[in-house]
Every structure is written in C-alpha cells, then in structure tokens.
C-alpha cells in the first residue's frame, strides 16, 4: 500500500489558465483540483498526521501479549491506512511499557498493548509511576482466554471435587506452581482457595515454562496453565486437565468441566489484552482507533487464530463497556491481593 499523501508533501499549485490548455489537459487539471481537497481531508483524518503507529507491548517477544500484537498489527495497518509496528518493552510487570505510553503525546502514535496484569498492578504496586485510572484512554480489550487447572498425570484427585475433599482433609499439604508471586497463575490459585474454602501451598517459579515442567515431572501436583501453551502436553498425556477457569467450556477442551460446574461458586479467571492510549486523546481520534481495532478483530484470520488458542473476541457493546470491564477486574483482583496478603517480594 502506498503511503497516503499528507499536507507536508503538497507543493505550491500554479493557477490554471484554461485558454492555454488543450481539452485533455483541462480535464486533467480539473481532476487534480477536485482531488486535492479529498487528499487533504483524508490526510487530516489520519492518526497523528500519518506517522507510524507503535504498539508498545508490555512483555517480551514470544509471549501472549506479543502474539496478539503481531496478529493484529497488519490488520490495524490496513484499517487505518498507516504503518503499524510492534515494540516490546518488557519489565517490572508491564510498568515500563505502561509508563512510556502514559507519558506519550495523546495523538495515537503510541498505544499500549498490555496483559491482564494491568488490573492487578495497582494492588500489587502501591507506588506505580502512573495512575492506572487517570493516565490512559481505554480503547479495547482484544480477547478473553481461559486457563485450565492441570495436574501431574498420577495425581490422586480425578476431578475438582476430589481435590477439594483432599485439600480439606489435609490443609496446607497440596501444592500448586506458578510463574511467580503475583502472576496470573498465582492469583488463579489464590482465588480458588478463597472460593473453594481450602488452603494450598503456593510454589513460585521464574516463569511458566519451569513451573509446567516440574508439574509434568511430578515435583508439584497442580498448575493453572494457559490453555494454548498447555494443550499439546494435555493431548500427549503429560498433563491431565481437571477443569477450565472460564464460565463456559472451551472449544479446545469441550469435555472438561468449568471450575464453577465442579462446585466452586463465583469462580472465573481469564487472561486478556487491553489496548490503551495516553489520557487526553481527542474524541475523534479515539473513535477512529476503536473502529479500526474492531475491524481488525473481526478479520477472519484473526478470529480463526484466537479461537484456535481457545479465546473469544471481547464483545462489542456500548462505549463504556471496556472501562467498566477494567474497573471490575481491578476490583476483583484488588480484593484477592489484599485478602490473601499477596506481595511480589
């Protein structure tokens, strides 16, 4: 796609004298005079004057947030008629990327593509370098992905009810692994303890890979895994699924019940990726970006890839749906962090 002409590239136009032109040249000149206002209007409608748009990703290449960014970037570029690039800024549980975008000019040239940790960080880190509620303009939540509670194949419990019975019989004896203190897996386990009324032992690792490896090896019996990353191990029999963490069963594991179905009330844990802009964005720019993101997410290739990963596209709805979702997630995980006294130390 050729770049769209902007006002910076439009040179001075000499007035036309029809008497000095042939009929063909007159038609060409007339067409140019009609096209010029259209070109100017289209350039004016571009984001940040047509500059390259950067999706600043809060986690390293290869992770879930990075996968989503690279999936939608070309479709977003098509929808906007502008170049869109991905820039990974990992570190500090997403704070480095979020801080960069919070300080950026609110013209749409820099957008934050974060993970569900965005809703947890205000409770885990009381002194964030930005105000999560005031520093951003929420644009979209891209998709919702369930986790799955998996166990070592030889684990005694055959289902969640067995697990609860065993945990209540021996409080503080059954362990679950996570990718670290305050991680999505840690919080999923903490919420399970709270809702099921049991006491488990949290074993933090430095990353989801090492945690999953030790569960497969039988070092730790339980893990709240990402469905996409664990599906191959489940299919090969190296992990055994007990329940999924969404309210509805997932396409990838249709025979596996939800934790709520297994008798744990009010339990739902989803991983998701928000897209946020700096606060103070012009409403028209916001409207353009929201429409482009929705178009990108409706693309058949994007839809197919998300569903293959057991995800569901976030539903369209009224303008306040995304901010309301973010606030609800912040409230839920804030309570869990405070009640369970979870820290990142």
Short mmCIF file of C-alpha atoms in Angstrom, two decimals:
data_model
loop_
_atom_site.label_atom_id
_atom_site.label_comp_id
_atom_site.label_asym_id
_atom_site.label_seq_id
_atom_site.Cartn_x
_atom_site.Cartn_y
_atom_site.Cartn_z
CA UNK A 1 0.00 0.00 0.00
CA UNK A 2 1.45 3.39 -1.00
CA UNK A 3 1.62 5.96 1.78
CA UNK A 4 -1.20 8.46 1.71
CA UNK A 5 -0.11 11.97 0.78
CA UNK A 6 -0.05 14.43 3.65
CA UNK A 7 -0.08 18.21 3.67
CA UNK A 8 3.69 18.16 4.26
CA UNK A 9 4.18 16.72 0.74
CA UNK A 10 1.79 19.07 -1.14
CA UNK A 11 3.69 21.69 -3.14
CA UNK A 12 2.51 25.09 -4.37
CA UNK A 13 -0.06 24.83 -7.20
CA UNK A 14 0.21 27.41 -10.02
CA UNK A 15 -3.13 28.96 -11.05
CA UNK A 16 -4.54 27.44 -14.25
CA UNK A 17 -5.39 29.49 -17.36
CA UNK A 18 -7.97 27.48 -19.35
CA UNK A 19 -7.15 29.40 -22.52
CA UNK A 20 -3.66 27.94 -22.65
CA UNK A 21 -4.75 24.29 -22.25
CA UNK A 22 -5.97 21.60 -24.58
CA UNK A 23 -9.26 19.87 -23.71
CA UNK A 24 -7.33 16.83 -22.34
CA UNK A 25 -5.08 18.99 -20.15
CA UNK A 26 -8.13 20.92 -18.91
CA UNK A 27 -9.74 17.66 -17.80
CA UNK A 28 -6.53 16.60 -16.04
CA UNK A 29 -6.28 19.91 -14.26
CA UNK A 30 -9.93 19.78 -13.20
CA UNK A 31 -9.44 16.28 -11.78
CA UNK A 32 -6.40 17.43 -9.83
CA UNK A 33 -8.28 20.41 -8.38
CA UNK A 34 -11.09 18.11 -7.24
CA UNK A 35 -8.69 15.51 -5.80
CA UNK A 36 -6.66 17.98 -3.76
CA UNK A 37 -9.36 18.71 -1.13
CA UNK A 38 -10.10 14.94 -0.86
CA UNK A 39 -6.40 14.22 -0.27
CA UNK A 40 -6.14 16.94 2.34
CA UNK A 41 -9.27 15.69 4.11
CA UNK A 42 -8.03 12.11 4.15
CA UNK A 43 -4.61 13.18 5.44
CA UNK A 44 -6.28 15.25 8.15
CA UNK A 45 -8.25 12.16 9.19
CA UNK A 46 -5.16 10.05 9.71
CA UNK A 47 -3.85 9.27 13.18
CA UNK A 48 -1.00 11.53 14.32
CA UNK A 49 -0.78 13.10 10.88
CA UNK A 50 0.00 9.80 9.22
CA UNK A 51 3.00 8.91 11.39
CA UNK A 52 3.89 5.31 12.12
CA UNK A 53 1.78 3.90 14.95
CA UNK A 54 3.64 1.88 17.58
CA UNK A 55 2.03 -0.87 19.62
CA UNK A 56 4.14 -0.81 22.78
CA UNK A 57 3.92 -4.32 24.23
CA UNK A 58 4.45 -4.75 27.96
CA UNK A 59 6.00 -8.22 27.72
CA UNK A 60 8.79 -9.92 25.81
CA UNK A 61 8.59 -11.35 22.31
CA UNK A 62 7.02 -14.79 22.17
CA UNK A 63 4.51 -14.29 24.97
CA UNK A 64 0.74 -13.97 24.77
CA UNK A 65 0.68 -10.17 24.58
CA UNK A 66 3.33 -10.17 21.86
CA UNK A 67 1.41 -12.81 19.90
CA UNK A 68 -1.74 -10.67 19.96
CA UNK A 69 0.17 -7.54 18.94
CA UNK A 70 1.77 -9.22 15.94
CA UNK A 71 -1.54 -10.80 14.97
CA UNK A 72 -3.49 -7.53 14.83
CA UNK A 73 -0.75 -5.10 13.72
CA UNK A 74 -1.07 -5.77 9.96
CA UNK A 75 -4.88 -5.72 10.13
CA UNK A 76 -4.83 -2.47 12.10
CA UNK A 77 -2.50 -1.00 9.48
CA UNK A 78 -4.95 -1.96 6.73
CA UNK A 79 -7.88 -0.45 8.60
CA UNK A 80 -6.08 2.84 9.24
CA UNK A 81 -4.05 3.08 6.03
CA UNK A 82 -0.92 3.66 8.09
CA UNK A 83 2.14 1.72 9.15
CA UNK A 84 1.80 -0.10 12.49
CA UNK A 85 4.83 -1.59 14.23
CA UNK A 86 5.32 -3.63 17.41
CA UNK A 87 7.84 -2.55 20.06
CA UNK A 88 8.44 -4.85 23.05
CA UNK A 89 9.23 -3.05 26.31
CA UNK A 90 9.20 -5.82 28.94
CA UNK A 91 9.97 -5.41 32.61
CA UNK A 92 8.50 -4.58 36.02
CA UNK A 93 5.25 -6.48 35.37
CA UNK A 94 4.37 -4.17 32.50
CA UNK A 95 5.21 -0.90 34.23
CA UNK A 96 7.98 0.09 31.81
CA UNK A 97 5.75 -0.06 28.75
CA UNK A 98 2.78 1.48 30.55
CA UNK A 99 4.90 4.33 31.88
CA UNK A 100 6.23 5.11 28.40
CA UNK A 101 2.76 5.31 26.88
CA UNK A 102 1.34 7.25 29.83
CA UNK A 103 3.95 9.98 29.15
CA UNK A 104 3.42 9.99 25.37
CA UNK A 105 1.59 12.64 23.36
CA UNK A 106 -2.07 11.57 23.16
CA UNK A 107 -2.22 11.68 19.35
CA UNK A 108 -2.47 7.92 18.83
CA UNK A 109 1.10 7.39 17.65
CA UNK A 110 1.86 5.25 20.72
CA UNK A 111 -0.58 2.67 22.06
CA UNK A 112 -0.10 0.27 24.95
CA UNK A 113 -0.89 -3.41 24.41
CA UNK A 114 -0.81 -4.91 27.89
CA UNK A 115 -1.93 -8.08 29.66
CA UNK A 116 -4.40 -8.79 32.44
CA UNK A 117 -1.68 -7.80 34.91
CA UNK A 118 -2.78 -4.23 34.15
CA UNK A 119 -5.71 -4.82 36.52
CA UNK A 120 -3.54 -6.39 39.22
CA UNK A 121 -0.65 -3.93 39.35
CA UNK A 122 -2.47 -1.15 41.25
CA UNK A 123 -2.94 -3.56 44.18
CA UNK A 124 0.48 -5.23 43.93
CA UNK A 125 2.44 -1.99 43.46
CA UNK A 126 1.02 0.87 45.56
CA UNK A 127 3.58 3.31 44.07
CA UNK A 128 3.17 2.89 40.33
CA UNK A 129 4.84 5.58 38.17
CA UNK A 130 1.41 6.44 36.74
CA UNK A 131 -2.23 6.44 37.83
CA UNK A 132 -3.92 3.45 36.17
CA UNK A 133 -7.32 5.14 36.39
CA UNK A 134 -6.29 8.55 35.03
CA UNK A 135 -3.24 8.11 32.81
CA UNK A 136 -4.90 6.17 29.98
CA UNK A 137 -7.74 6.22 27.49
CA UNK A 138 -9.06 2.64 27.24
CA UNK A 139 -9.67 1.66 23.60
CA UNK A 140 -10.30 -2.07 23.56
CA UNK A 141 -10.00 -5.44 25.21
CA UNK A 142 -8.98 -7.72 22.37
CA UNK A 143 -9.88 -11.23 23.51
CA UNK A 144 -10.56 -13.36 26.57
CA UNK A 145 -8.56 -16.55 27.18
CA UNK A 146 -9.34 -19.16 29.86
CA UNK A 147 -6.80 -21.05 31.91
CA UNK A 148 -7.02 -24.74 32.76
CA UNK A 149 -6.27 -26.38 36.09
CA UNK A 150 -3.91 -29.25 35.24
CA UNK A 151 -2.20 -31.84 37.39
CA UNK A 152 0.54 -34.44 37.25
CA UNK A 153 -0.96 -37.48 35.46
CA UNK A 154 -0.56 -39.68 38.55
CA UNK A 155 -2.14 -37.21 40.96
CA UNK A 156 -4.70 -38.89 43.22
CA UNK A 157 -7.56 -36.47 42.53
CA UNK A 158 -9.58 -37.37 39.45
CA UNK A 159 -11.63 -34.18 39.45
CA UNK A 160 -12.03 -30.87 41.29
CA UNK A 161 -14.37 -32.35 43.90
CA UNK A 162 -11.69 -34.91 44.78
CA UNK A 163 -9.13 -32.11 45.04
CA UNK A 164 -11.32 -30.08 47.40
CA UNK A 165 -12.01 -33.13 49.56
CA UNK A 166 -8.27 -33.93 49.79
CA UNK A 167 -7.34 -30.30 50.50
CA UNK A 168 -9.88 -30.00 53.29
CA UNK A 169 -8.71 -33.27 54.82
CA UNK A 170 -5.08 -32.06 54.87
CA UNK A 171 -4.95 -28.25 54.83
CA UNK A 172 -1.63 -26.84 53.61
CA UNK A 173 -0.36 -30.11 52.12
CA UNK A 174 -1.23 -29.84 48.41
CA UNK A 175 0.90 -27.51 46.28
CA UNK A 176 0.36 -25.57 43.09
CA UNK A 177 3.04 -24.00 40.90
CA UNK A 178 3.01 -20.56 39.29
CA UNK A 179 5.26 -18.38 37.16
CA UNK A 180 5.95 -16.11 40.13
CA UNK A 181 4.46 -14.15 43.01
CA UNK A 182 1.56 -12.03 41.82
CA UNK A 183 1.39 -13.83 38.46
CA UNK A 184 -1.87 -14.83 36.76
CA UNK A 185 -1.36 -18.44 37.89
CA UNK A 186 -0.72 -17.37 41.48
CA UNK A 187 -3.88 -15.28 41.54
CA UNK A 188 -5.92 -18.06 39.94
CA UNK A 189 -4.80 -20.38 42.74
CA UNK A 190 -5.46 -17.79 45.42
CA UNK A 191 -8.99 -17.20 44.12
CA UNK A 192 -9.56 -20.97 44.03
CA UNK A 193 -8.50 -21.26 47.68
CA UNK A 194 -10.86 -18.44 48.60
CA UNK A 195 -13.89 -19.70 46.66
CA UNK A 196 -13.40 -23.40 47.49
CA UNK A 197 -12.55 -22.78 51.14
CA UNK A 198 -9.26 -24.69 51.05
CA UNK A 199 -5.63 -24.00 51.92
CA UNK A 200 -3.00 -24.86 49.31
CA UNK A 201 0.76 -24.22 49.17
CA UNK A 202 1.92 -21.77 46.50
CA UNK A 203 5.27 -22.63 44.84
CA UNK A 204 6.50 -19.71 42.70
CA UNK A 205 8.89 -20.25 39.78
CA UNK A 206 10.73 -17.86 37.49
CA UNK A 207 8.45 -18.33 34.52
CA UNK A 208 5.62 -20.56 33.37
CA UNK A 209 7.89 -22.96 31.48
CA UNK A 210 9.87 -24.18 34.50
CA UNK A 211 6.66 -24.39 36.55
CA UNK A 212 4.92 -26.55 33.96
CA UNK A 213 7.99 -28.77 33.59
CA UNK A 214 8.03 -29.53 37.31
CA UNK A 215 4.31 -30.35 37.28
CA UNK A 216 4.85 -32.80 34.41
CA UNK A 217 7.75 -34.30 36.34
CA UNK A 218 5.64 -34.72 39.47
CA UNK A 219 7.56 -32.24 41.63
CA UNK A 220 4.43 -30.13 42.18
CA UNK A 221 0.97 -31.60 41.52
CA UNK A 222 -1.07 -28.59 40.30
CA UNK A 223 -0.77 -25.69 37.88
CA UNK A 224 -3.26 -23.14 36.49
CA UNK A 225 -1.94 -23.22 32.93
CA UNK A 226 -2.69 -21.20 29.85
CA UNK A 227 -4.81 -23.40 27.56
CA UNK A 228 -2.83 -22.58 24.43
CA UNK A 229 0.58 -23.31 25.97
CA UNK A 230 -0.52 -26.50 27.73
CA UNK A 231 -2.79 -28.04 25.09
CA UNK A 232 -0.04 -30.09 23.45
CA UNK A 233 1.05 -31.52 26.81
CA UNK A 234 -2.57 -32.34 27.66
CA UNK A 235 -3.09 -34.11 24.35
CA UNK A 236 0.12 -36.11 24.81
CA UNK A 237 -0.92 -37.19 28.31
CA UNK A 238 1.92 -35.41 30.11
CA UNK A 239 -0.62 -33.20 31.91
CA UNK A 240 -4.13 -34.10 32.99
CA UNK A 241 -6.84 -31.39 32.92
CA UNK A 242 -9.23 -31.11 35.85
CA UNK A 243 -11.26 -28.01 34.94
CA UNK A 244 -11.16 -24.79 32.93
CA UNK A 245 -11.33 -21.40 34.61
CA UNK A 246 -13.91 -19.76 32.33
CA UNK A 247 -17.65 -19.78 32.98
CA UNK A 248 -18.26 -21.77 29.80
CA UNK A 249 -16.39 -24.77 28.47
CA UNK A 250 -13.66 -24.06 25.95
CA UNK A 251 -13.59 -25.22 22.34
CA UNK A 252 -10.19 -26.85 22.72
CA UNK A 253 -11.30 -28.96 25.71
CA UNK A 254 -15.06 -29.44 25.28
CA UNK A 255 -15.23 -32.45 27.62
CA UNK A 256 -13.51 -30.69 30.53
CA UNK A 257 -15.91 -29.00 33.00
CA UNK A 258 -15.54 -25.49 34.30
CA UNK A 259 -14.45 -24.96 37.90
CA UNK A 260 -17.86 -23.46 38.54
CA UNK A 261 -19.52 -26.62 37.18
CA UNK A 262 -17.33 -28.61 39.56
CA UNK A 263 -18.98 -26.88 42.50
CA UNK A 264 -16.82 -23.79 43.15
CA UNK A 265 -19.19 -20.79 43.12
CA UNK A 266 -18.43 -17.41 41.53
CA UNK A 267 -15.14 -18.57 40.03
CA UNK A 268 -13.84 -17.16 36.77
CA UNK A 269 -10.28 -16.36 35.74
CA UNK A 270 -9.49 -15.07 32.27
CA UNK A 271 -6.38 -13.70 30.66
CA UNK A 272 -6.88 -10.76 28.32
CA UNK A 273 -5.07 -8.00 26.47
CA UNK A 274 -6.20 -4.37 26.69
CA UNK A 275 -5.19 -1.65 24.25
CA UNK A 276 -4.83 1.78 25.85
CA UNK A 277 -3.82 5.24 24.68
CA UNK A 278 -2.49 8.14 26.75
CA UNK A 279 -5.10 10.21 28.57
CA UNK A 280 -6.33 13.39 26.91
CA UNK A 281 -6.93 11.91 23.46
CA UNK A 282 -9.19 13.78 21.06
CA UNK A 283 -12.60 12.01 20.91
CA UNK A 284 -12.47 11.79 17.11
CA UNK A 285 -9.07 10.10 17.22
CA UNK A 286 -10.37 7.68 19.82
CA UNK A 287 -13.40 6.86 17.67
CA UNK A 288 -11.16 6.18 14.67
CA UNK A 289 -8.87 3.89 16.65
CA UNK A 290 -11.72 1.98 18.29
CA UNK A 291 -13.35 1.37 14.89
CA UNK A 292 -10.03 0.21 13.40
CA UNK A 293 -9.39 -2.18 16.29
CA UNK A 294 -12.88 -3.65 15.96
CA UNK A 295 -12.35 -4.14 12.23
CA UNK A 296 -9.00 -5.84 12.87
CA UNK A 297 -10.54 -8.19 15.42
CA UNK A 298 -13.38 -9.09 13.03
CA UNK A 299 -10.94 -10.23 10.35
CA UNK A 300 -11.46 -13.98 9.64
CA UNK A 301 -7.75 -14.73 10.00
CA UNK A 302 -7.61 -13.04 13.40
CA UNK A 303 -10.83 -14.70 14.57
CA UNK A 304 -9.60 -18.11 13.50
CA UNK A 305 -6.28 -17.74 15.27
CA UNK A 306 -7.89 -16.56 18.53
CA UNK A 307 -10.37 -19.42 18.52
CA UNK A 308 -7.59 -21.89 17.81
CA UNK A 309 -5.99 -20.62 21.03
CA UNK A 310 -9.31 -21.20 22.88
CA UNK A 311 -10.04 -17.50 23.09
CA UNK A 312 -13.13 -15.42 22.42
CA UNK A 313 -13.13 -11.91 20.99
CA UNK A 314 -14.30 -9.35 23.54
CA UNK A 315 -17.93 -8.49 22.73
CA UNK A 316 -18.91 -5.23 21.10
CA UNK A 317 -21.03 -3.06 23.30
CA UNK A 318 -21.71 0.48 24.50
CA UNK A 319 -18.83 2.91 24.76
CA UNK A 320 -18.34 2.35 28.49
CA UNK A 321 -18.07 -1.44 28.31
CA UNK A 322 -14.27 -1.60 28.16
CA UNK A 323 -13.63 0.84 31.06
CA UNK A 324 -16.29 -0.97 33.12
CA UNK A 325 -14.59 -4.31 32.48
CA UNK A 326 -11.20 -2.91 33.51
CA UNK A 327 -12.65 -1.46 36.72
CA UNK A 328 -14.39 -4.73 37.58
CA UNK A 329 -11.16 -6.67 37.06
CA UNK A 330 -9.20 -4.19 39.18
CA UNK A 331 -11.76 -4.51 41.96
CA UNK A 332 -11.77 -8.31 41.87
CA UNK A 333 -8.01 -8.77 41.91
CA UNK A 334 -7.50 -5.92 44.35
CA UNK A 335 -9.67 -7.79 46.85
CA UNK A 336 -7.78 -11.04 46.25
CA UNK A 337 -4.38 -9.38 46.68
CA UNK A 338 -5.43 -7.61 49.88
CA UNK A 339 -7.36 -10.52 51.42
CA UNK A 340 -4.62 -13.06 50.68
CA UNK A 341 -1.85 -10.58 51.54
CA UNK A 342 -0.09 -11.26 48.23
CA UNK A 343 3.18 -9.45 47.59
CA UNK A 344 5.75 -9.59 44.81
CA UNK A 345 8.66 -9.99 47.23
#
